[in-house]
């Protein structure tokens, strides 16, 4: 189950019902300060958890005369079947619990007075309105049987112990159930139907909100570090085993209680008949973890920059798991202003880690930002822009060139200044890729393999953080306005089962548009480094293939930052090493040199 949309009404600045859709992977919510970005994430926290942010009477819109706050979430990617009683499968569709778009839509409605009531939970669905068919979810099994006999369909029910089979048989008797939009109140459901809602709850994603401004105390959920999120995920994935263990414990205790009653009945039958053993409270299954630093000082007592840095590396570690874990529970990570308390280089690392994490099929990433450098890295389709109109009402827009221009202007996402003075532009992913391309051209010219470097030809290499993000859009717009030719060079990410197909598809699309669009034959530029460099500088032999994560292997062996590997060592590569490390055999059986071919192809951009 995946979060598709949230709708909020009468909540803080959102007086009228306002909806915001979410991408399968990453959604970036942008806008100036106080536009209403954090309100979206906090509404989700209230809907899913009501813990780190709890709803209170001050959350009601101050200009509204209504006394109810409504938060609704829409989910798609639903299970085809659910089992609710006696091992008979049914489905949300067959139970008429889907909205007009075929999605699950759950609303939580809070009555606000001096305090806020527990929410009424409603399922918005296209439900039968025909008499005798519109109330089946509120009927007990005995009542369903009576209704079925009245309608003469009791002979069509295969197993008369199963409520879902009775409902199905009754609905199937009529050709036109007169489906209409309906809010099904979960509190009015009978036991069997409430079990269906429990299945919905069980399939909902785990939601984790990481706020920009949190107190540093042991009771704060984030202060316990993101490891607590991992605990929640583990509990959700093991919920069936937990439920089975709970049932066994309850059964064992109830057997003792029943034996006690039997003995009591021998002495006082009247008193024994009055006793009904039951569990007062469900077990909490609470697991609390923390991280202690050197000297036993808890990490949550360290500075805000350190805590956020731990958060950064939590997400980076999660992104690494994609290679080994393919089916962990669905989780939504909502991060408010990831730039808070972080050095600019760490800000970019965090965004890159979040983008990588969002490629996982079991993850959704929601983030807010108003920092140009970070907003520029967001994929254009992920951007949701919030701005207030003349009535101070937040408006949410996305998708169009007009919206992207507003975002770029509002947040100050600007193209690189070198573009305006160039004859052609090569877009690359990062600053180290600029070093990779320009140094290769310089060395190959010195060796007599090419006539001119790219800078001599007036071709600017511009790092944009990837293809299809806002920085790419802004840069491409200026390039088009100046009438310049442009191309792009991307890492193939060969060996990465998720990112490689995405990159191949992007490059294929650009080639169809007639653009110079290139992918490295090896995983990334670091895979072209000559291992002899490390033997000479550090006396270390490092082995790596064309498709492994060479950047990580080298950085680990030399104890340097991964992003520093190419910047430090590519300038030491000679023309001979560059050619040897990029040599491959062409279809005609002749040896070719990939990097030399890349430079020659890119040089065509100067011809207009």
Coordinates of C-alpha atoms in Angstrom, one line a residue:
X1 CA 0.0 0.0 0.0
X2 CA 1.4 3.4 -1.0
X3 CA 0.4 6.9 -0.1
X4 CA -1.0 8.7 -3.1
X5 CA -2.5 11.9 -1.7
X6 CA -3.5 13.8 1.4
X7 CA -6.4 16.1 1.8
X8 CA -6.7 18.5 4.7
X9 CA -9.5 20.8 5.7
X10 CA -9.9 23.4 8.5
X11 CA -6.3 22.6 9.7
X12 CA -4.1 25.6 10.5
X13 CA -3.7 27.7 7.4
X14 CA -5.7 25.4 5.2
X15 CA -9.3 26.5 5.7
X16 CA -10.8 24.9 2.5
X17 CA -10.1 21.3 1.6
X18 CA -6.7 21.2 -0.1
X19 CA -5.0 18.2 -1.5
X20 CA -1.4 17.4 -2.4
X21 CA -0.4 14.3 -4.4
X22 CA 2.8 12.3 -3.9
X23 CA 5.2 10.6 -6.2
X24 CA 6.0 6.9 -5.9
X25 CA 9.5 7.8 -4.9
X26 CA 10.5 11.3 -3.9
X27 CA 8.3 14.3 -3.4
X28 CA 9.9 17.7 -2.7
X29 CA 7.6 20.4 -1.1
X30 CA 9.1 23.8 -1.8
X31 CA 8.1 27.4 -1.0
X32 CA 9.1 30.3 1.0
X33 CA 9.1 30.4 4.8
X34 CA 5.6 30.1 6.4
X35 CA 4.0 29.0 3.1
X36 CA 2.5 25.9 4.7
X37 CA 5.1 23.2 3.9
X38 CA 5.6 21.8 7.4
X39 CA 1.8 21.7 7.9
X40 CA 1.5 19.0 5.3
X41 CA 4.1 16.8 7.0
X42 CA 2.7 17.4 10.4
X43 CA -0.9 16.5 9.2
X44 CA 0.5 13.2 8.0
X45 CA 2.2 12.6 11.4
X46 CA -1.1 13.3 13.2
X47 CA -3.0 10.9 10.8
X48 CA -0.5 8.0 11.1
X49 CA 0.9 8.4 14.6
X50 CA -0.3 11.5 16.6
X51 CA 2.9 11.2 18.6
X52 CA 5.8 13.5 17.7
X53 CA 3.1 16.0 16.7
X54 CA -0.2 15.8 18.5
X55 CA -3.3 17.5 17.4
X56 CA -4.7 20.2 19.7
X57 CA -7.5 22.8 19.7
X58 CA -5.1 25.5 18.3
X59 CA -4.8 23.5 15.1
X60 CA -8.2 24.5 13.9
X61 CA -8.2 27.3 11.3
X62 CA -8.8 30.5 13.1
X63 CA -11.0 32.0 10.4
X64 CA -13.3 29.0 10.1
X65 CA -16.7 28.7 11.9
X66 CA -16.6 24.9 11.6
X67 CA -15.7 22.9 14.6
X68 CA -14.2 19.9 12.8
X69 CA -10.7 19.2 11.4
X70 CA -10.5 16.6 8.7
X71 CA -7.4 14.9 7.5
X72 CA -7.8 12.3 4.7
X73 CA -5.2 10.0 3.1
X74 CA -5.6 8.1 -0.2
X75 CA -3.7 4.9 -0.9
X76 CA -3.1 2.9 -4.0
X77 CA -1.1 -0.3 -4.8
X78 CA -3.5 -2.4 -2.7
X79 CA -3.4 -6.1 -2.0
X80 CA -5.5 -8.1 -4.4
X81 CA -6.9 -10.3 -1.6
X82 CA -7.4 -10.0 2.2
X83 CA -8.4 -12.8 4.6
X84 CA -10.6 -11.6 7.4
X85 CA -12.5 -14.7 8.7
X86 CA -12.3 -18.5 8.4
X87 CA -9.4 -18.2 5.9
X88 CA -11.8 -17.1 3.1
X89 CA -10.3 -14.4 0.9
X90 CA -12.1 -11.3 -0.1
X91 CA -10.9 -7.9 -1.4
X92 CA -11.4 -4.2 -0.7
X93 CA -13.1 -4.0 -4.1
X94 CA -15.5 -6.8 -3.5
X95 CA -16.4 -5.3 -0.1
X96 CA -17.2 -1.9 -1.9
X97 CA -14.6 -0.1 0.2
X98 CA -12.8 1.7 -2.7
X99 CA -13.4 5.3 -3.8
X100 CA -14.4 6.4 -7.3
X101 CA -10.7 6.1 -8.4
X102 CA -10.4 2.6 -7.1
X103 CA -8.2 3.7 -4.1
X104 CA -8.6 3.3 -0.4
X105 CA -9.5 6.7 1.1
X106 CA -9.5 7.0 4.9
X107 CA -10.6 10.2 6.7
X108 CA -10.0 11.1 10.3
X109 CA -12.4 13.8 11.6
X110 CA -11.6 15.6 14.9
X111 CA -14.2 17.6 16.8
X112 CA -12.6 20.6 18.3
X113 CA -13.9 22.3 21.5
X114 CA -11.8 23.1 24.5
X115 CA -10.1 19.8 23.7
X116 CA -9.9 17.6 20.7
X117 CA -11.9 14.4 20.6
X118 CA -10.6 11.1 19.4
X119 CA -11.1 11.0 15.6
X120 CA -14.1 9.5 13.8
X121 CA -12.6 7.2 11.2
X122 CA -14.4 7.2 7.9
X123 CA -13.9 5.1 4.7
X124 CA -14.8 7.1 1.6
X125 CA -16.2 4.6 -0.8
X126 CA -18.5 3.9 -3.7
X127 CA -21.0 1.9 -1.7
X128 CA -24.4 0.3 -2.5
X129 CA -27.3 2.6 -1.6
X130 CA -30.1 0.2 -2.6
X131 CA -32.3 -0.8 0.3
X132 CA -31.3 -4.2 1.9
X133 CA -27.8 -3.8 0.5
X134 CA -26.5 -0.6 2.0
X135 CA -26.0 -1.6 5.6
X136 CA -24.4 -5.0 5.4
X137 CA -21.1 -4.0 7.0
X138 CA -23.1 -3.0 10.2
X139 CA -24.9 -6.4 10.5
X140 CA -23.8 -9.2 12.8
X141 CA -23.4 -12.7 11.3
X142 CA -26.9 -13.7 12.6
X143 CA -28.4 -10.6 11.0
X144 CA -26.7 -11.3 7.7
X145 CA -28.1 -14.8 7.8
X146 CA -31.6 -13.5 8.4
X147 CA -31.3 -10.9 5.6
X148 CA -30.0 -13.7 3.3
X149 CA -33.0 -15.9 4.1
X150 CA -35.4 -13.1 3.5
X151 CA -33.9 -12.5 0.1
X152 CA -33.8 -16.3 -0.7
X153 CA -30.1 -16.5 -1.3
X154 CA -29.0 -18.6 1.8
X155 CA -28.5 -21.7 -0.5
X156 CA -25.8 -19.8 -2.4
X157 CA -23.6 -19.3 0.6
X158 CA -20.8 -21.9 0.6
X159 CA -19.8 -21.6 4.2
X160 CA -22.5 -20.1 6.4
X161 CA -20.0 -19.1 9.1
X162 CA -18.3 -16.5 6.9
X163 CA -19.8 -13.0 6.9
X164 CA -18.0 -11.9 3.7
X165 CA -19.7 -14.8 1.8
X166 CA -23.2 -13.7 3.0
X167 CA -22.5 -10.0 2.0
X168 CA -21.2 -11.2 -1.5
X169 CA -24.3 -13.4 -2.1
X170 CA -26.7 -10.6 -1.1
X171 CA -25.0 -8.0 -3.3
X172 CA -24.8 -10.4 -6.2
X173 CA -28.6 -10.9 -6.1
X174 CA -29.1 -7.3 -7.5
X175 CA -28.2 -6.1 -11.0
X176 CA -28.0 -2.4 -9.9
X177 CA -26.8 -1.7 -6.4
X178 CA -27.0 2.1 -7.0
X179 CA -23.5 2.8 -6.0
X180 CA -22.9 6.3 -4.5
X181 CA -20.2 8.2 -2.7
X182 CA -20.5 7.3 1.0
X183 CA -18.6 7.8 4.2
X184 CA -18.5 4.5 6.0
X185 CA -18.1 5.0 9.8
X186 CA -15.6 2.4 11.1
X187 CA -17.1 2.7 14.6
X188 CA -20.5 1.5 13.2
X189 CA -19.0 -1.6 11.7
X190 CA -19.6 -5.1 13.0
X191 CA -16.8 -7.3 14.2
X192 CA -16.1 -9.0 10.8
X193 CA -16.1 -5.7 8.9
X194 CA -13.9 -4.1 11.6
X195 CA -11.4 -6.9 10.9
X196 CA -11.3 -5.6 7.3
X197 CA -10.4 -2.1 8.6
X198 CA -7.7 -3.7 10.7
X199 CA -6.3 -5.3 7.5
X200 CA -6.2 -1.8 6.0
X201 CA -4.4 -0.4 9.0
X202 CA -1.9 -3.3 8.9
X203 CA -1.1 -2.6 5.3
X204 CA -0.6 1.2 5.8
X205 CA 3.0 2.3 5.5
X206 CA 5.1 3.1 8.5
X207 CA 5.4 6.9 8.7
X208 CA 8.5 8.6 10.2
X209 CA 8.7 12.4 10.6
X210 CA 12.1 14.1 11.2
X211 CA 11.6 17.7 12.1
X212 CA 14.1 20.5 11.7
X213 CA 13.5 21.9 15.3
X214 CA 13.3 19.2 18.0
X215 CA 14.0 19.3 21.7
X216 CA 17.0 17.4 23.0
X217 CA 15.4 15.3 25.6
X218 CA 15.0 11.6 26.1
X219 CA 11.3 11.6 25.7
X220 CA 11.4 13.1 22.2
X221 CA 11.0 10.4 19.5
X222 CA 13.8 11.7 17.3
X223 CA 16.2 12.2 20.2
X224 CA 16.2 8.4 20.5
X225 CA 17.8 8.4 17.0
X226 CA 16.4 6.9 13.8
X227 CA 17.1 3.4 15.1
X228 CA 13.7 3.6 16.7
X229 CA 12.2 3.8 13.2
X230 CA 14.0 0.6 12.4
X231 CA 12.3 -0.9 15.5
X232 CA 8.9 0.1 14.3
X233 CA 9.6 -1.4 10.8
X234 CA 10.8 -4.7 12.4
X235 CA 7.6 -4.8 14.5
X236 CA 5.4 -4.3 11.5
X237 CA 7.2 -7.0 9.5
X238 CA 6.8 -9.4 12.4
X239 CA 3.3 -8.4 13.3
X240 CA 1.8 -11.8 12.3
X241 CA 4.3 -13.7 14.6
X242 CA 3.6 -11.1 17.4
X243 CA -0.1 -11.6 17.0
X244 CA 0.3 -15.4 17.1
X245 CA 2.5 -15.2 20.3
X246 CA 0.0 -12.8 21.9
X247 CA -2.9 -15.2 21.1
X248 CA -1.0 -18.2 22.6
X249 CA -0.2 -16.2 25.8
X250 CA -3.8 -15.1 26.1
X251 CA -5.1 -18.6 25.5
X252 CA -2.7 -20.1 28.1
X253 CA -3.7 -17.5 30.7
X254 CA -7.4 -17.9 30.0
X255 CA -7.1 -21.7 30.5
X256 CA -5.7 -21.1 33.9
X257 CA -8.5 -18.6 34.7
X258 CA -11.2 -21.1 33.5
X259 CA -9.7 -23.9 35.7
X260 CA -9.8 -21.5 38.6
X261 CA -13.5 -20.7 37.8
X262 CA -14.3 -24.5 37.7
X263 CA -12.8 -25.0 41.2
X264 CA -14.6 -21.9 42.5
X265 CA -17.9 -23.3 41.1
X266 CA -17.5 -26.3 43.3
X267 CA -17.6 -24.0 46.4
X268 CA -19.8 -21.1 45.2
X269 CA -21.6 -21.6 41.9
X270 CA -23.2 -18.1 42.0
X271 CA -20.0 -16.3 42.4
X272 CA -18.3 -18.4 39.7
X273 CA -21.0 -17.5 37.2
X274 CA -20.4 -13.8 37.7
X275 CA -16.7 -14.0 36.8
X276 CA -15.6 -13.5 33.2
X277 CA -11.8 -13.5 32.7
X278 CA -10.5 -10.9 30.1
X279 CA -7.4 -8.9 29.4
X280 CA -7.6 -5.3 30.5
X281 CA -5.0 -4.0 28.1
X282 CA -3.3 -5.2 25.0
X283 CA 0.5 -5.6 25.4
X284 CA 2.5 -2.6 24.2
X285 CA 5.5 -4.6 22.9
X286 CA 7.7 -1.6 23.5
X287 CA 11.4 -1.6 22.6
X288 CA 13.5 1.5 23.3
X289 CA 17.0 1.9 21.9
X290 CA 19.5 4.8 22.0
X291 CA 23.1 5.5 20.8
X292 CA 25.8 6.3 23.3
X293 CA 28.9 8.2 22.3
X294 CA 32.4 8.0 23.6
X295 CA 32.4 8.2 27.4
X296 CA 28.8 7.0 27.6
X297 CA 27.4 10.4 26.6
X298 CA 24.1 9.8 24.8
X299 CA 24.1 11.1 21.2
X300 CA 20.8 13.0 21.9
X301 CA 22.8 15.2 24.3
X302 CA 25.3 16.2 21.6
X303 CA 24.9 19.3 19.4
X304 CA 22.2 19.7 16.8
X305 CA 24.7 19.4 13.9
X306 CA 26.0 16.0 15.3
X307 CA 22.4 14.7 15.7
X308 CA 21.4 15.7 12.2
X309 CA 24.7 14.3 10.8
X310 CA 23.7 10.9 12.4
X311 CA 20.3 11.3 10.7
X312 CA 22.1 12.0 7.4
X313 CA 24.1 8.8 7.7
X314 CA 21.0 6.8 8.8
X315 CA 19.5 7.7 5.4
X316 CA 22.7 6.9 3.6
X317 CA 22.9 3.5 5.3
X318 CA 19.2 2.9 4.3
X319 CA 20.1 3.7 0.7
X320 CA 22.9 1.1 0.8
X321 CA 20.4 -1.6 1.9
X322 CA 18.8 -1.7 -1.6
X323 CA 21.3 -4.2 -2.8
X324 CA 20.5 -6.8 -0.2
X325 CA 16.9 -6.1 0.9
X326 CA 14.1 -6.2 -1.7
X327 CA 10.9 -6.7 0.4
X328 CA 11.1 -4.8 3.7
X329 CA 7.9 -3.1 4.9
X330 CA 6.7 0.0 3.1
X331 CA 8.0 3.1 4.9
X332 CA 7.5 6.9 4.4
X333 CA 10.4 9.1 5.5
X334 CA 9.3 12.7 5.9
X335 CA 12.2 15.1 6.4
X336 CA 11.6 18.7 7.2
X337 CA 14.4 21.0 5.9
X338 CA 17.3 18.5 5.7
X339 CA 19.7 21.4 5.4
X340 CA 19.2 22.4 9.0
X341 CA 22.5 22.6 11.0
X342 CA 24.5 21.0 8.2
X343 CA 27.5 22.1 6.2
X344 CA 26.5 22.7 2.5
X345 CA 28.5 19.7 1.3
X346 CA 26.6 17.5 3.8
X347 CA 23.3 19.0 2.6
X348 CA 24.0 17.8 -0.9
X349 CA 25.1 14.4 0.3
X350 CA 21.9 14.0 2.2
X351 CA 19.7 14.9 -0.8
X352 CA 21.6 12.5 -3.0
X353 CA 21.2 9.8 -0.4
X354 CA 17.4 10.5 -0.2
X355 CA 17.1 10.4 -4.0
X356 CA 18.9 7.0 -4.0
X357 CA 16.7 5.8 -1.2
X358 CA 13.5 6.9 -3.0
X359 CA 14.4 4.5 -5.9
X360 CA 13.5 1.6 -3.6
X361 CA 10.1 0.1 -4.2
X362 CA 9.4 -0.1 -0.5
X363 CA 10.2 3.6 0.2
X364 CA 8.6 7.0 -0.2
X365 CA 10.5 10.2 0.6
X366 CA 8.8 13.5 1.4
X367 CA 10.9 16.5 2.1
X368 CA 10.5 20.3 2.5
X369 CA 13.2 22.8 1.6
X370 CA 13.7 26.4 0.6
X371 CA 17.4 26.2 -0.1
X372 CA 18.3 26.8 -3.8
X373 CA 21.1 24.3 -3.9
X374 CA 18.9 21.5 -2.6
X375 CA 15.8 22.5 -4.6
X376 CA 17.9 22.4 -7.7
X377 CA 18.6 18.7 -7.2
X378 CA 15.0 17.7 -7.0
X379 CA 13.5 15.8 -10.0
X380 CA 11.1 18.2 -11.8
X381 CA 8.1 15.8 -11.6
X382 CA 8.6 15.6 -7.8
X383 CA 8.2 19.3 -7.1
X384 CA 5.2 20.7 -5.3
X385 CA 5.2 24.4 -4.9
X386 CA 3.2 26.1 -2.1
X387 CA 2.5 29.9 -2.3
X388 CA -0.1 32.1 -0.6
X389 CA -2.6 34.0 -2.7
X390 CA -3.9 37.5 -2.1
X391 CA -6.2 36.1 0.6
X392 CA -3.3 34.5 2.4
X393 CA -4.6 31.0 1.4
X394 CA -2.0 28.4 0.6
X395 CA -2.1 27.1 -3.0
X396 CA -0.3 24.0 -4.2
X397 CA 0.8 23.6 -7.8
X398 CA 3.0 21.2 -9.7
X399 CA 4.1 20.0 -13.1
X400 CA 4.0 22.8 -15.6
X401 CA 6.9 25.0 -16.9
X402 CA 5.1 28.0 -15.4
X403 CA 5.3 26.3 -11.9
X404 CA 8.9 25.4 -12.3
X405 CA 9.7 29.0 -13.3
X406 CA 8.0 30.2 -10.2
X407 CA 10.0 27.8 -8.0
X408 CA 13.3 28.8 -9.7
X409 CA 12.6 32.5 -9.2
X410 CA 11.1 32.2 -5.7
X411 CA 13.9 30.1 -4.4
X412 CA 16.7 31.6 -6.5
X413 CA 17.7 28.4 -8.4
X414 CA 20.0 29.9 -11.0
X415 CA 21.9 28.5 -14.0
X416 CA 25.7 28.4 -14.0
X417 CA 27.3 31.7 -15.2
X418 CA 29.6 29.9 -17.7
X419 CA 26.7 29.0 -19.9
X420 CA 26.2 32.5 -21.3
X421 CA 29.8 32.7 -22.6
X422 CA 29.9 29.2 -24.1
X423 CA 29.6 27.9 -27.7
X424 CA 28.2 24.6 -26.4
X425 CA 27.3 22.9 -23.0
X426 CA 28.0 19.4 -21.7
X427 CA 25.8 18.6 -18.7
X428 CA 27.4 16.2 -16.1
X429 CA 26.3 14.9 -12.8
X430 CA 28.7 16.4 -10.3
X431 CA 31.8 18.6 -9.9
X432 CA 34.2 15.6 -10.0
X433 CA 32.8 14.7 -13.4
X434 CA 34.0 18.1 -14.6
X435 CA 37.5 17.1 -13.5
X436 CA 37.1 13.8 -15.2
X437 CA 36.2 15.3 -18.6
X438 CA 38.5 18.3 -18.6
X439 CA 41.6 16.6 -17.3
X440 CA 41.1 13.7 -19.9
X441 CA 40.8 16.3 -22.7
X442 CA 44.0 18.1 -21.6
X443 CA 46.0 14.9 -21.3
X444 CA 44.8 13.5 -24.7
X445 CA 45.7 16.8 -26.4
X446 CA 49.2 16.8 -24.9
X447 CA 49.6 13.2 -26.2
X448 CA 48.4 14.2 -29.7
X449 CA 45.2 12.2 -29.6
X450 CA 42.9 15.2 -30.1
X451 CA 43.4 18.7 -31.5
X452 CA 41.7 20.8 -28.9
X453 CA 40.5 20.7 -25.3
X454 CA 36.9 21.3 -24.5
X455 CA 37.6 24.7 -22.9
X456 CA 39.6 25.7 -26.0
X457 CA 36.5 24.9 -28.1
X458 CA 34.3 27.0 -25.8
X459 CA 32.4 24.0 -24.4
X460 CA 31.4 24.4 -20.7
X461 CA 31.0 21.4 -18.4
X462 CA 28.1 22.1 -16.1
X463 CA 27.4 19.9 -13.0
X464 CA 23.6 19.6 -12.5
X465 CA 23.3 16.7 -10.1
X466 CA 21.6 14.4 -12.6
X467 CA 19.2 14.4 -15.5
X468 CA 15.6 15.6 -15.1
X469 CA 16.0 17.7 -11.9
X470 CA 15.2 21.4 -11.4
X471 CA 18.8 22.5 -12.0
X472 CA 18.8 20.7 -15.3
X473 CA 15.5 22.4 -16.3
X474 CA 16.8 25.8 -15.4
X475 CA 20.1 25.3 -17.2
X476 CA 18.5 23.8 -20.3
X477 CA 16.0 26.7 -20.5
X478 CA 18.9 29.3 -20.6
X479 CA 20.8 27.1 -23.1
X480 CA 17.7 27.0 -25.4
X481 CA 17.2 30.7 -25.0
X482 CA 20.8 31.3 -26.1
X483 CA 20.4 28.9 -29.0
X484 CA 23.3 26.7 -27.8
X485 CA 23.8 23.0 -28.5
X486 CA 24.0 20.8 -25.4
X487 CA 24.7 17.2 -24.5
X488 CA 24.9 15.1 -21.4
X489 CA 27.3 12.6 -19.9
X490 CA 25.9 10.3 -17.2
X491 CA 27.3 7.4 -15.1
X492 CA 25.8 4.1 -16.4
X493 CA 25.6 2.8 -12.8
X494 CA 26.2 -0.6 -14.4
X495 CA 25.7 -3.3 -11.7
X496 CA 23.0 -1.3 -9.9
X497 CA 19.7 -3.1 -10.8
X498 CA 17.6 -0.1 -10.0
X499 CA 19.5 2.9 -11.2
X500 CA 21.1 1.5 -14.4
X501 CA 17.8 0.8 -16.2
X502 CA 16.6 4.3 -15.3
X503 CA 19.8 5.9 -16.7
X504 CA 19.6 3.8 -19.9
X505 CA 16.0 5.0 -20.4
X506 CA 16.9 8.7 -19.9
X507 CA 19.7 8.5 -22.3
X508 CA 17.6 6.7 -24.9
X509 CA 14.9 9.4 -24.7
X510 CA 17.4 12.2 -25.2
X511 CA 19.0 10.4 -28.2
X512 CA 15.6 10.2 -29.8
X513 CA 15.4 14.0 -29.5
X514 CA 18.7 14.2 -31.4
X515 CA 20.8 15.1 -28.4
X516 CA 24.4 14.0 -27.7
X517 CA 23.6 11.7 -24.8
X518 CA 26.3 9.4 -23.4
X519 CA 26.6 6.7 -20.7
X520 CA 29.9 5.5 -19.4
X521 CA 30.6 1.9 -20.3
X522 CA 31.9 1.2 -16.8
X523 CA 29.8 1.9 -13.7
X524 CA 31.2 5.4 -13.0
X525 CA 34.4 7.4 -13.5
X526 CA 36.1 6.0 -10.5
X527 CA 36.1 2.6 -12.2
X528 CA 38.5 4.0 -14.8
X529 CA 41.2 4.9 -12.2
X530 CA 44.4 2.9 -12.6
X531 CA 45.0 0.8 -9.4
X532 CA 48.7 1.6 -9.9
X533 CA 48.0 5.1 -8.6
X534 CA 47.2 3.8 -5.1
X535 CA 50.1 1.4 -5.1
X536 CA 52.4 4.4 -5.8
X537 CA 50.9 6.8 -3.3
X538 CA 49.9 4.4 -0.5
X539 CA 51.5 1.1 -1.2
X540 CA 48.1 -0.5 -1.3
X541 CA 46.7 -2.9 -3.9
X542 CA 43.0 -2.3 -4.4
X543 CA 41.1 -4.6 -6.7
X544 CA 37.8 -3.6 -8.4
X545 CA 35.8 -4.5 -11.5
X546 CA 34.1 -2.4 -14.1
X547 CA 30.7 -2.8 -12.4
X548 CA 31.4 -2.9 -8.7
X549 CA 31.3 0.2 -6.4
X550 CA 34.9 1.2 -7.0
X551 CA 34.3 4.6 -5.3
X552 CA 33.4 2.9 -2.1
X553 CA 36.2 0.3 -2.2
X554 CA 38.8 3.0 -2.8
X555 CA 37.5 5.4 -0.2
X556 CA 37.3 2.6 2.4
X557 CA 40.8 1.3 1.7
X558 CA 42.4 4.8 1.7
X559 CA 40.1 6.2 4.5
X560 CA 39.0 9.2 2.4
X561 CA 35.6 10.6 1.6
X562 CA 34.0 8.9 -1.4
X563 CA 33.3 12.2 -3.1
X564 CA 37.1 13.1 -2.9
X565 CA 38.3 10.0 -4.7
X566 CA 38.0 11.3 -8.3
X567 CA 39.1 14.8 -7.4
X568 CA 42.3 13.6 -5.8
X569 CA 43.4 10.9 -8.1
X570 CA 42.1 11.6 -11.6
X571 CA 44.4 14.6 -12.1
X572 CA 47.3 12.1 -11.7
X573 CA 46.2 10.0 -14.6
X574 CA 48.4 10.2 -17.7
X575 CA 47.1 10.0 -21.3
X576 CA 48.5 6.4 -21.5
X577 CA 46.6 5.4 -18.4
X578 CA 43.4 7.1 -19.5
X579 CA 43.5 5.2 -22.8
X580 CA 44.5 1.9 -21.3
X581 CA 41.8 2.0 -18.7
X582 CA 39.1 2.9 -21.2
X583 CA 40.2 0.5 -24.0
X584 CA 37.6 -1.9 -25.4
X585 CA 37.2 -4.0 -28.5
X586 CA 34.8 -2.7 -31.1
X587 CA 32.4 -4.7 -33.2
X588 CA 35.0 -4.8 -36.0
X589 CA 37.6 -6.4 -33.7
X590 CA 39.7 -3.2 -33.5
X591 CA 40.8 -1.7 -30.1
X592 CA 39.0 1.6 -29.3
X593 CA 39.4 4.1 -26.5
X594 CA 36.1 5.1 -24.9
X595 CA 37.2 8.3 -23.1
X596 CA 38.9 9.6 -26.3
X597 CA 35.6 8.9 -28.2
X598 CA 33.6 10.7 -25.5
X599 CA 35.8 13.8 -25.9
X600 CA 35.6 13.7 -29.7
X601 CA 31.8 13.3 -29.7
X602 CA 31.3 16.1 -27.2
X603 CA 33.6 18.4 -29.3
X604 CA 30.8 18.4 -31.9
X605 CA 28.8 20.7 -29.6
X606 CA 31.1 23.6 -30.6
X607 CA 29.9 23.3 -34.3
X608 CA 26.4 24.5 -33.4

